[in-house]
Tab-separated table of C-alpha atoms in Angstrom:
chain	number	residue	atom	x	y	z
N	1	MET	CA	-15.538	6.946	7.696
N	2	LYS	CA	-15.763	6.757	11.771
N	3	ALA	CA	-19.479	6.206	11.786
N	4	MET	CA	-19.429	2.877	11.153
N	5	GLY	CA	-16.098	2.186	13.284
N	6	LYS	CA	-12.741	2.235	11.922
N	7	THR	CA	-12.136	-1.492	13.529
N	8	ARG	CA	-15.608	-3.002	11.765
N	9	ARG	CA	-14.585	-1.180	8.278
N	10	LEU	CA	-11.239	-2.782	8.078
N	11	MET	CA	-12.557	-6.353	9.230
N	12	ALA	CA	-14.938	-5.900	6.364
N	13	LEU	CA	-12.254	-5.133	3.639
N	14	GLY	CA	-11.391	-8.579	4.379
N	15	LEU	CA	10.325	-7.141	-13.921
N	16	CYS	CA	12.608	-5.432	-16.167
N	17	GLY	CA	13.300	-4.208	-19.612
N	18	ALA	CA	12.250	-7.752	-21.858
N	19	ALA	CA	11.639	-9.697	-19.008
N	20	VAL	CA	8.502	-7.914	-18.221
N	21	THR	CA	7.473	-7.385	-21.924
N	22	ALA	CA	8.141	-10.972	-22.060
N	23	ALA	CA	5.692	-11.408	-19.241
N	24	LEU	CA	3.094	-9.233	-20.440
N	25	ALA	CA	3.248	-10.862	-23.807
N	26	ALA	CA	2.073	-14.337	-22.399
N	27	PRO	CA	-1.290	-15.183	-23.603
N	28	SER	CA	-4.389	-15.575	-21.171
N	29	ALA	CA	-6.024	-19.002	-20.241
N	30	GLN	CA	-8.990	-16.837	-19.867
N	31	ALA	CA	-8.584	-13.905	-21.988
N	32	ALA	CA	-10.646	-13.485	-24.738
N	33	PRO	CA	-8.638	-13.137	-28.510
N	34	ASP	CA	-9.201	-9.213	-28.582
N	35	GLU	CA	-8.132	-8.673	-24.886
N	36	ARG	CA	-4.608	-7.924	-23.607
N	37	ARG	CA	-2.174	-10.190	-22.292
N	38	ASN	CA	-2.342	-12.074	-19.149
N	39	PRO	CA	0.877	-9.984	-16.853
N	40	GLY	CA	1.678	-13.739	-15.364
N	41	TRP	CA	1.264	-13.987	-11.761
N	42	ALA	CA	2.466	-17.296	-10.269
N	43	LEU	CA	0.981	-18.352	-7.200
N	44	THR	CA	3.638	-19.511	-4.422
N	45	ASP	CA	2.727	-21.657	-1.800
N	46	THR	CA	3.024	-19.663	1.779
N	47	GLY	CA	1.141	-22.337	3.784
N	48	THR	CA	-0.601	-20.164	5.488
N	49	ASP	CA	-4.373	-18.483	4.923
N	50	ALA	CA	-3.705	-15.261	6.624
N	51	ARG	CA	-4.771	-12.233	4.542
N	52	PHE	CA	-1.476	-10.591	3.253
N	53	ARG	CA	-2.126	-6.585	3.131
N	54	GLY	CA	1.178	-6.048	3.572
N	55	LEU	CA	4.029	-6.506	1.266
N	56	ALA	CA	7.796	-5.632	1.086
N	57	ALA	CA	9.116	-6.291	-2.489
N	58	VAL	CA	12.773	-6.460	-2.215
N	59	SER	CA	14.339	-8.053	-5.477
N	60	ARG	CA	12.898	-10.985	-7.924
N	61	ASP	CA	13.579	-13.647	-5.109
N	62	THR	CA	13.244	-11.617	-1.618
N	63	ALA	CA	9.778	-10.256	-0.277
N	64	TRP	CA	8.390	-9.691	3.047
N	65	VAL	CA	4.738	-9.943	3.489
N	66	ALA	CA	2.434	-9.068	7.003
N	67	GLY	CA	-1.205	-9.705	7.743
N	68	SER	CA	-3.933	-11.032	9.590
N	69	GLY	CA	-2.899	-13.238	13.068
N	70	GLY	CA	0.489	-11.151	13.206
N	71	THR	CA	1.920	-13.622	10.456
N	72	VAL	CA	5.141	-12.468	8.848
N	73	LEU	CA	6.671	-14.418	6.423
N	74	ARG	CA	9.931	-14.099	4.413
N	75	THR	CA	11.481	-15.653	1.299
N	76	GLY	CA	14.573	-15.249	-0.438
N	77	ASP	CA	14.529	-17.174	-3.171
N	78	GLY	CA	11.311	-16.173	-5.386
N	79	GLY	CA	8.784	-17.903	-3.188
N	80	ARG	CA	9.646	-21.193	-3.426
N	81	HIS	CA	9.882	-21.509	0.291
N	82	TRP	CA	8.862	-19.167	2.533
N	83	ARG	CA	9.897	-18.532	6.698
N	84	ASP	CA	7.813	-17.653	9.304
N	85	VAL	CA	9.053	-15.107	11.115
N	86	SER	CA	6.241	-13.890	12.784
N	87	PRO	CA	6.767	-11.681	15.570
N	88	ALA	CA	6.771	-14.193	19.330
N	89	GLY	CA	3.473	-12.822	21.142
N	90	ALA	CA	1.742	-11.143	17.987
N	91	GLY	CA	-0.781	-13.303	17.575
N	92	ASP	CA	-3.484	-10.987	17.957
N	93	LEU	CA	-1.959	-8.072	16.236
N	94	GLU	CA	-3.364	-7.472	12.466
N	95	PHE	CA	-0.378	-6.161	10.728
N	96	ARG	CA	-1.554	-3.921	7.399
N	97	ASP	CA	1.700	-2.405	6.489
N	98	ILE	CA	5.580	-3.871	6.243
N	99	GLU	CA	8.526	-1.900	4.755
N	100	ALA	CA	11.752	-3.845	4.254
N	101	PHE	CA	15.018	-2.908	3.662
N	102	ASP	CA	16.750	-6.181	2.168
N	103	ARG	CA	16.216	-9.795	3.707
N	104	ARG	CA	17.067	-8.679	7.072
N	105	ARG	CA	15.709	-5.089	7.804
N	106	ALA	CA	12.084	-4.553	7.843
N	107	VAL	CA	9.682	-2.240	10.055
N	108	ALA	CA	6.036	-3.541	9.819
N	109	LEU	CA	2.751	-1.742	11.274
N	110	ALA	CA	0.502	-3.091	13.278
N	111	ILE	CA	-3.020	-1.276	13.584
N	112	GLY	CA	-6.423	-0.859	15.250
N	113	GLU	CA	-7.266	0.979	17.863
N	114	GLY	CA	-5.288	2.657	20.512
N	115	GLU	CA	-2.707	0.288	21.495
N	116	ALA	CA	-3.931	-1.732	18.712
N	117	SER	CA	-1.356	0.288	16.479
N	118	ARG	CA	2.186	-0.305	17.112
N	119	VAL	CA	5.285	-0.388	14.529
N	120	LEU	CA	7.848	-2.955	15.131
N	121	ARG	CA	11.533	-3.499	13.747
N	122	THR	CA	13.579	-6.250	13.097
N	123	GLY	CA	17.509	-6.180	11.644
N	124	ASP	CA	18.092	-10.171	11.899
N	125	GLY	CA	15.487	-11.518	8.593
N	126	GLY	CA	12.653	-11.608	11.488
N	127	ARG	CA	14.627	-13.949	14.458
N	128	THR	CA	13.500	-11.766	16.336
N	129	TRP	CA	11.535	-8.302	16.719
N	130	THR	CA	11.500	-4.893	19.142
N	131	GLU	CA	8.265	-2.907	19.342
N	132	SER	CA	9.239	0.300	18.500
N	133	PHE	CA	6.045	2.291	18.941
N	134	ARG	CA	3.093	1.949	20.908
N	135	ASN	CA	0.229	4.063	20.533
N	136	THR	CA	-1.127	5.343	23.736
N	137	ASP	CA	-3.714	8.089	22.580
N	138	ALA	CA	-7.049	6.084	21.997
N	139	ARG	CA	-8.510	8.261	19.394
N	140	ALA	CA	-5.419	7.656	16.982
N	141	PHE	CA	-5.684	4.518	14.639
N	142	TYR	CA	-2.635	3.897	12.090
N	143	ASP	CA	-3.284	2.834	8.684
N	144	CYS	CA	0.242	2.873	6.861
N	145	LEU	CA	3.898	3.660	6.756
N	146	THR	CA	6.871	4.678	4.044
N	147	PHE	CA	9.899	5.257	4.299
N	148	PHE	CA	12.407	7.667	2.282
N	149	ASP	CA	15.269	5.681	2.607
N	150	HIS	CA	16.391	3.251	5.407
N	151	ARG	CA	17.027	5.872	7.976
N	152	HIS	CA	13.806	8.182	7.528
N	153	GLY	CA	9.951	7.346	7.504
N	154	LEU	CA	6.902	8.073	8.504
N	155	ALA	CA	3.467	6.552	10.120
N	156	MET	CA	-0.255	7.740	9.530
N	157	SER	CA	-3.205	7.865	11.669
N	158	ASP	CA	-6.612	9.026	11.439
N	159	PRO	CA	-7.568	12.756	12.423
N	160	VAL	CA	-6.565	13.596	15.780
N	161	ASP	CA	-8.053	16.925	17.069
N	162	GLY	CA	-9.122	16.927	13.280
N	163	ARG	CA	-6.268	16.620	11.401
N	164	PHE	CA	-4.342	13.593	9.859
N	165	ARG	CA	-1.380	12.761	12.435
N	166	ILE	CA	2.121	12.067	11.399
N	167	LEU	CA	4.863	10.158	13.219
N	168	SER	CA	8.019	9.745	12.075
N	169	THR	CA	11.564	8.519	12.782
N	170	SER	CA	14.960	9.116	11.045
N	171	ASP	CA	16.672	6.173	12.667
N	172	GLY	CA	15.078	3.217	10.523
N	173	GLY	CA	12.544	2.650	12.647
N	174	ARG	CA	13.920	2.511	15.864
N	175	ASN	CA	12.668	5.422	17.307
N	176	TRP	CA	9.334	7.332	16.748
N	177	ARG	CA	8.280	11.149	17.184
N	178	VAL	CA	4.548	12.469	16.552
N	179	LEU	CA	5.202	15.929	14.323
N	180	PRO	CA	3.537	18.939	14.767
N	181	ASP	CA	0.400	19.363	12.975
N	182	ALA	CA	0.286	22.837	12.117
N	183	GLY	CA	1.150	22.439	8.648
N	184	MET	CA	-1.472	19.633	7.665
N	185	PRO	CA	-4.658	20.372	6.591
N	186	ALA	CA	-8.351	20.156	8.396
N	187	ALA	CA	-9.686	16.904	8.217
N	188	GLN	CA	-13.555	16.802	6.550
N	189	PRO	CA	-15.956	15.287	9.222
N	190	GLY	CA	-15.732	11.299	8.454
N	191	GLU	CA	-12.209	11.482	6.375
N	192	ALA	CA	-9.649	8.624	7.617
N	193	GLY	CA	-7.597	6.767	5.447
N	194	PHE	CA	-7.921	2.603	4.515
N	195	ALA	CA	-5.614	0.103	5.685
N	196	ALA	CA	-6.014	-2.253	2.717
N	197	SER	CA	-3.026	-1.997	0.786
N	198	GLY	CA	-0.011	-0.276	2.868
N	199	GLN	CA	-0.418	2.148	0.103
N	200	CYS	CA	-2.513	5.048	1.946
N	201	LEU	CA	1.020	6.784	2.692
N	202	VAL	CA	3.514	6.493	-0.060
N	203	ALA	CA	6.894	8.392	-1.161
N	204	ALA	CA	9.224	8.931	-3.264
N	205	GLY	CA	12.483	11.161	-3.801
N	206	ALA	CA	14.266	12.231	-0.533
N	207	LYS	CA	11.138	14.317	0.827
N	208	ASP	CA	7.972	13.887	-1.199
N	209	VAL	CA	4.928	12.056	0.582
N	210	TRP	CA	1.202	11.633	-0.665
N	211	LEU	CA	-1.294	10.716	1.860
N	212	ALA	CA	-4.621	9.303	0.033
N	213	THR	CA	-8.313	9.492	1.964
N	214	GLY	CA	-11.429	8.476	1.674
N	215	GLY	CA	-15.553	8.461	3.807
N	216	ALA	CA	-15.885	12.108	3.420
N	217	ALA	CA	-17.368	14.080	0.878
N	218	THR	CA	-14.851	14.169	-1.642
N	219	ALA	CA	-11.919	11.466	-1.911
N	220	ARG	CA	-8.204	13.070	-1.141
N	221	VAL	CA	-4.909	13.223	-1.461
N	222	LEU	CA	-2.665	15.519	0.804
N	223	HIS	CA	1.093	16.160	-0.452
N	224	SER	CA	4.256	17.034	1.629
N	225	ARG	CA	7.328	18.449	0.113
N	226	ASP	CA	9.034	18.081	3.302
N	227	ARG	CA	8.812	14.907	4.732
N	228	GLY	CA	5.130	15.509	6.616
N	229	LEU	CA	5.595	19.031	7.885
N	230	ASN	CA	3.826	20.988	5.548
N	231	TRP	CA	1.002	19.846	3.098
N	232	THR	CA	-1.023	20.297	0.535
N	233	GLU	CA	-4.299	18.994	-0.941
N	234	ALA	CA	-5.909	18.130	-3.748
N	235	ALA	CA	-9.460	16.144	-4.939
N	236	SER	CA	-8.940	13.101	-6.544
N	237	GLY	CA	-11.874	12.384	-8.361
N	238	ILE	CA	-12.077	9.211	-6.838
N	239	PRO	CA	-16.194	9.219	-5.897
N	240	ALA	CA	-16.118	8.966	-1.939
N	241	GLY	CA	-19.688	10.084	-0.128
N	242	ASP	CA	-19.642	7.047	2.078
N	243	PRO	CA	-17.364	5.374	4.948
N	244	ALA	CA	-16.608	2.040	2.558
N	245	ARG	CA	-15.541	4.805	-1.011
N	246	GLY	CA	-12.520	6.731	-1.429
N	247	VAL	CA	-9.107	6.799	-2.716
N	248	PHE	CA	-7.018	3.102	-1.338
N	249	GLY	CA	-3.928	2.993	-2.906
N	250	LEU	CA	-1.063	5.323	-4.593
N	251	ALA	CA	1.192	4.600	-6.575
N	252	PHE	CA	4.258	7.410	-7.861
N	253	ARG	CA	7.078	6.521	-10.129
N	254	ASP	CA	8.576	9.884	-9.775
N	255	ARG	CA	8.124	12.999	-7.814
N	256	GLY	CA	5.341	14.316	-10.408
N	257	HIS	CA	3.777	11.096	-12.321
N	258	GLY	CA	1.270	9.104	-9.715
N	259	ILE	CA	-1.636	6.929	-9.765
N	260	ALA	CA	-4.592	6.671	-7.581
N	261	VAL	CA	-7.015	3.936	-7.055
N	262	GLY	CA	-9.711	3.226	-5.288
N	263	GLY	CA	-13.847	3.017	-5.306
N	264	ASP	CA	-16.402	0.899	-2.961
N	265	TYR	CA	-14.644	-2.273	-0.755
N	266	ARG	CA	-18.613	-3.361	-0.635
N	267	ALA	CA	-18.718	-6.560	-3.137
N	268	GLY	CA	-21.104	-6.514	-5.005
N	269	GLN	CA	-21.446	-2.424	-5.484
N	270	ALA	CA	-20.513	-0.339	-8.310
N	271	SER	CA	-17.197	1.746	-8.738
N	272	PRO	CA	-17.391	3.692	-11.199
N	273	ASP	CA	-14.220	5.894	-11.690
N	274	ALA	CA	-11.951	3.996	-9.376
N	275	ALA	CA	-8.630	5.414	-10.963
N	276	ALA	CA	-6.988	8.833	-11.739
N	277	VAL	CA	-3.985	10.036	-12.551
N	278	THR	CA	-1.783	13.096	-12.075
N	279	GLY	CA	1.071	14.521	-13.718
N	280	ASP	CA	2.022	18.152	-11.459
N	281	ALA	CA	3.204	16.098	-7.896
N	282	GLY	CA	-0.923	15.754	-6.765
N	283	GLY	CA	-1.549	19.555	-7.856
N	284	SER	CA	-4.372	17.936	-9.542
N	285	TRP	CA	-5.989	14.528	-10.590
N	286	HIS	CA	-7.720	13.377	-13.480
N	287	ARG	CA	-9.960	10.766	-14.042
N	288	SER	CA	-8.831	7.435	-16.134
N	289	THR	CA	-11.116	7.488	-19.181
N	290	THR	CA	-11.407	3.826	-18.802
N	291	PRO	CA	-10.999	3.034	-15.323
N	292	PRO	CA	-10.664	-0.545	-13.417
N	293	PRO	CA	-13.848	-2.163	-13.437
N	294	ALA	CA	-14.190	-2.814	-9.742
N	295	TYR	CA	-12.853	-1.814	-6.748
N	296	ARG	CA	-8.981	-2.082	-6.892
N	297	SER	CA	-7.038	-1.451	-3.544
N	298	GLY	CA	-3.378	-1.700	-4.381
N	299	VAL	CA	-1.077	-0.442	-7.728
N	300	ALA	CA	2.124	-0.014	-8.667
N	301	TRP	CA	4.218	0.479	-11.731
N	302	LEU	CA	6.409	-2.128	-13.792
N	303	PRO	CA	9.997	-1.247	-13.413
N	304	HIS	CA	11.902	1.216	-15.340
N	305	SER	CA	8.465	1.844	-17.824
N	306	ARG	CA	7.024	5.727	-17.755
N	307	SER	CA	3.322	4.332	-18.853
N	308	ALA	CA	2.835	0.709	-17.594
N	309	ALA	CA	1.394	-0.183	-14.316
N	310	LEU	CA	-0.704	-2.665	-12.631
N	311	ALA	CA	-3.675	-2.475	-10.137
N	312	VAL	CA	-5.140	-5.234	-8.128
N	313	GLY	CA	-8.154	-5.865	-5.965
N	314	PRO	CA	-10.278	-8.676	-5.186
N	315	THR	CA	-11.805	-9.257	-7.961
N	316	GLY	CA	-9.151	-9.151	-10.599
N	317	THR	CA	-5.706	-7.559	-11.853
N	318	ASP	CA	-5.778	-4.615	-14.088
N	319	LEU	CA	-3.118	-3.423	-16.696
N	320	THR	CA	-2.198	0.073	-18.696
N	321	ARG	CA	0.134	1.084	-20.797
N	322	ASP	CA	-0.560	4.730	-20.950
N	323	GLY	CA	-0.192	5.942	-17.700
N	324	GLY	CA	-3.305	5.199	-15.876
N	325	ARG	CA	-5.494	6.474	-18.492
N	326	THR	CA	-6.896	3.567	-19.540
N	327	TRP	CA	-6.968	0.162	-18.369
N	328	SER	CA	-7.910	-3.716	-18.701
N	329	THR	CA	-8.723	-6.923	-16.655
N	330	VAL	CA	-5.806	-9.124	-17.344
N	331	ASP	CA	-6.290	-11.423	-14.501
N	332	THR	CA	-8.934	-12.467	-11.481
N	333	GLY	CA	-7.593	-13.843	-9.452
N	334	SER	CA	-8.360	-11.997	-5.786
N	335	TYR	CA	-5.175	-9.225	-4.366
N	336	ASP	CA	-5.236	-7.025	-2.360
N	337	THR	CA	-1.736	-5.386	-2.985
N	338	VAL	CA	1.352	-5.377	-5.350
N	339	ASP	CA	4.742	-3.851	-5.203
N	340	CYS	CA	7.498	-4.141	-7.970
N	341	THR	CA	11.184	-3.645	-7.636
N	342	ALA	CA	14.052	-2.056	-9.873
N	343	ASP	CA	15.581	-5.791	-11.056
N	344	GLY	CA	12.108	-6.591	-12.638
N	345	GLY	CA	10.052	-8.231	-9.478
N	346	CYS	CA	6.989	-7.695	-9.220
N	347	TRP	CA	4.712	-9.692	-6.372
N	348	ALA	CA	1.408	-9.337	-5.230
N	349	ALA	CA	-0.693	-10.528	-2.121
N	350	GLY	CA	-3.913	-10.914	-0.962
N	351	GLU	CA	-6.817	-13.405	1.359
N	352	LYS	CA	-6.158	-17.031	2.050
N	353	GLY	CA	-2.440	-16.906	2.028
N	354	ARG	CA	-1.602	-15.947	-1.617
N	355	VAL	CA	1.537	-14.752	-2.629
N	356	ALA	CA	2.436	-14.292	-6.148
N	357	ARG	CA	5.256	-13.404	-8.454
N	358	LEU	CA	5.275	-11.946	-11.808
N	359	ARG	CA	6.870	-14.707	-14.274
């Protein structure tokens, strides 16, 4: 993955209960009569053309997005209005992930080589931001971050000295430290993460976290049960073997059941076997029998469902009703990432300022 340059590669990537059921049952204007129903994405007016790969859904009303040109937006009224809360002087930063605890507290990750990788934090709804971490190691390139709760979180970098580097916080992102790498499996040649949707590092429960990889001979998912100190690894079943291929996004509905999505991000390239599922916390993965028809970068379980999830990518949105084994396309709009909340809110974000909420 390093062979074509991480920066160049990344630039090329250019509801609950009855409410969810009703939204999924809404007819699709573009669907054939025998196709599944449209999930009902309602686009909102963000007033910008930034590309949003970072998305933090707090509720049906509140969400944060972060993206190109150092842009961070926040809504508190379901997307009717968006407030530009971009950090001052951040125009040269490329935000690819954001985690939010409520409408006031959020942590954003800027990606890039060396000092371009930074973590910023706000506690006042984005009126002010504090830089809490700046990468000073030219060999590191941070891709994603995740939180177990409002205090404990991790960020991950591409391999340094042959192993993925993990950054840890125990105070809500105010301070960070690099964890020892003795419990991290050796990286494969060319292996790295994809900063495509903020979902290459995800957590479930108090201590479990998973890391997605690509670019090497095998696309892997690494799993830690102790907040990043020790890791196991498993082949995902999603094809790799090229800097543009691998696992791009993960979602776990609990500590055991997860979905991986990915493929080849290059436009026009085939992405067979672009999704896989696990029922044993990532110890083993099984390819979807009917995967999404193209590359997908983001995935999220529908609220309070044990079997329904959405996957998104530049060519559309796919729905599974059987835990990720089979998928059907329900929308053709372009999105990079998707996130759902416990109160039944689902949001998607992507290119040209596109942010939508599930009706």
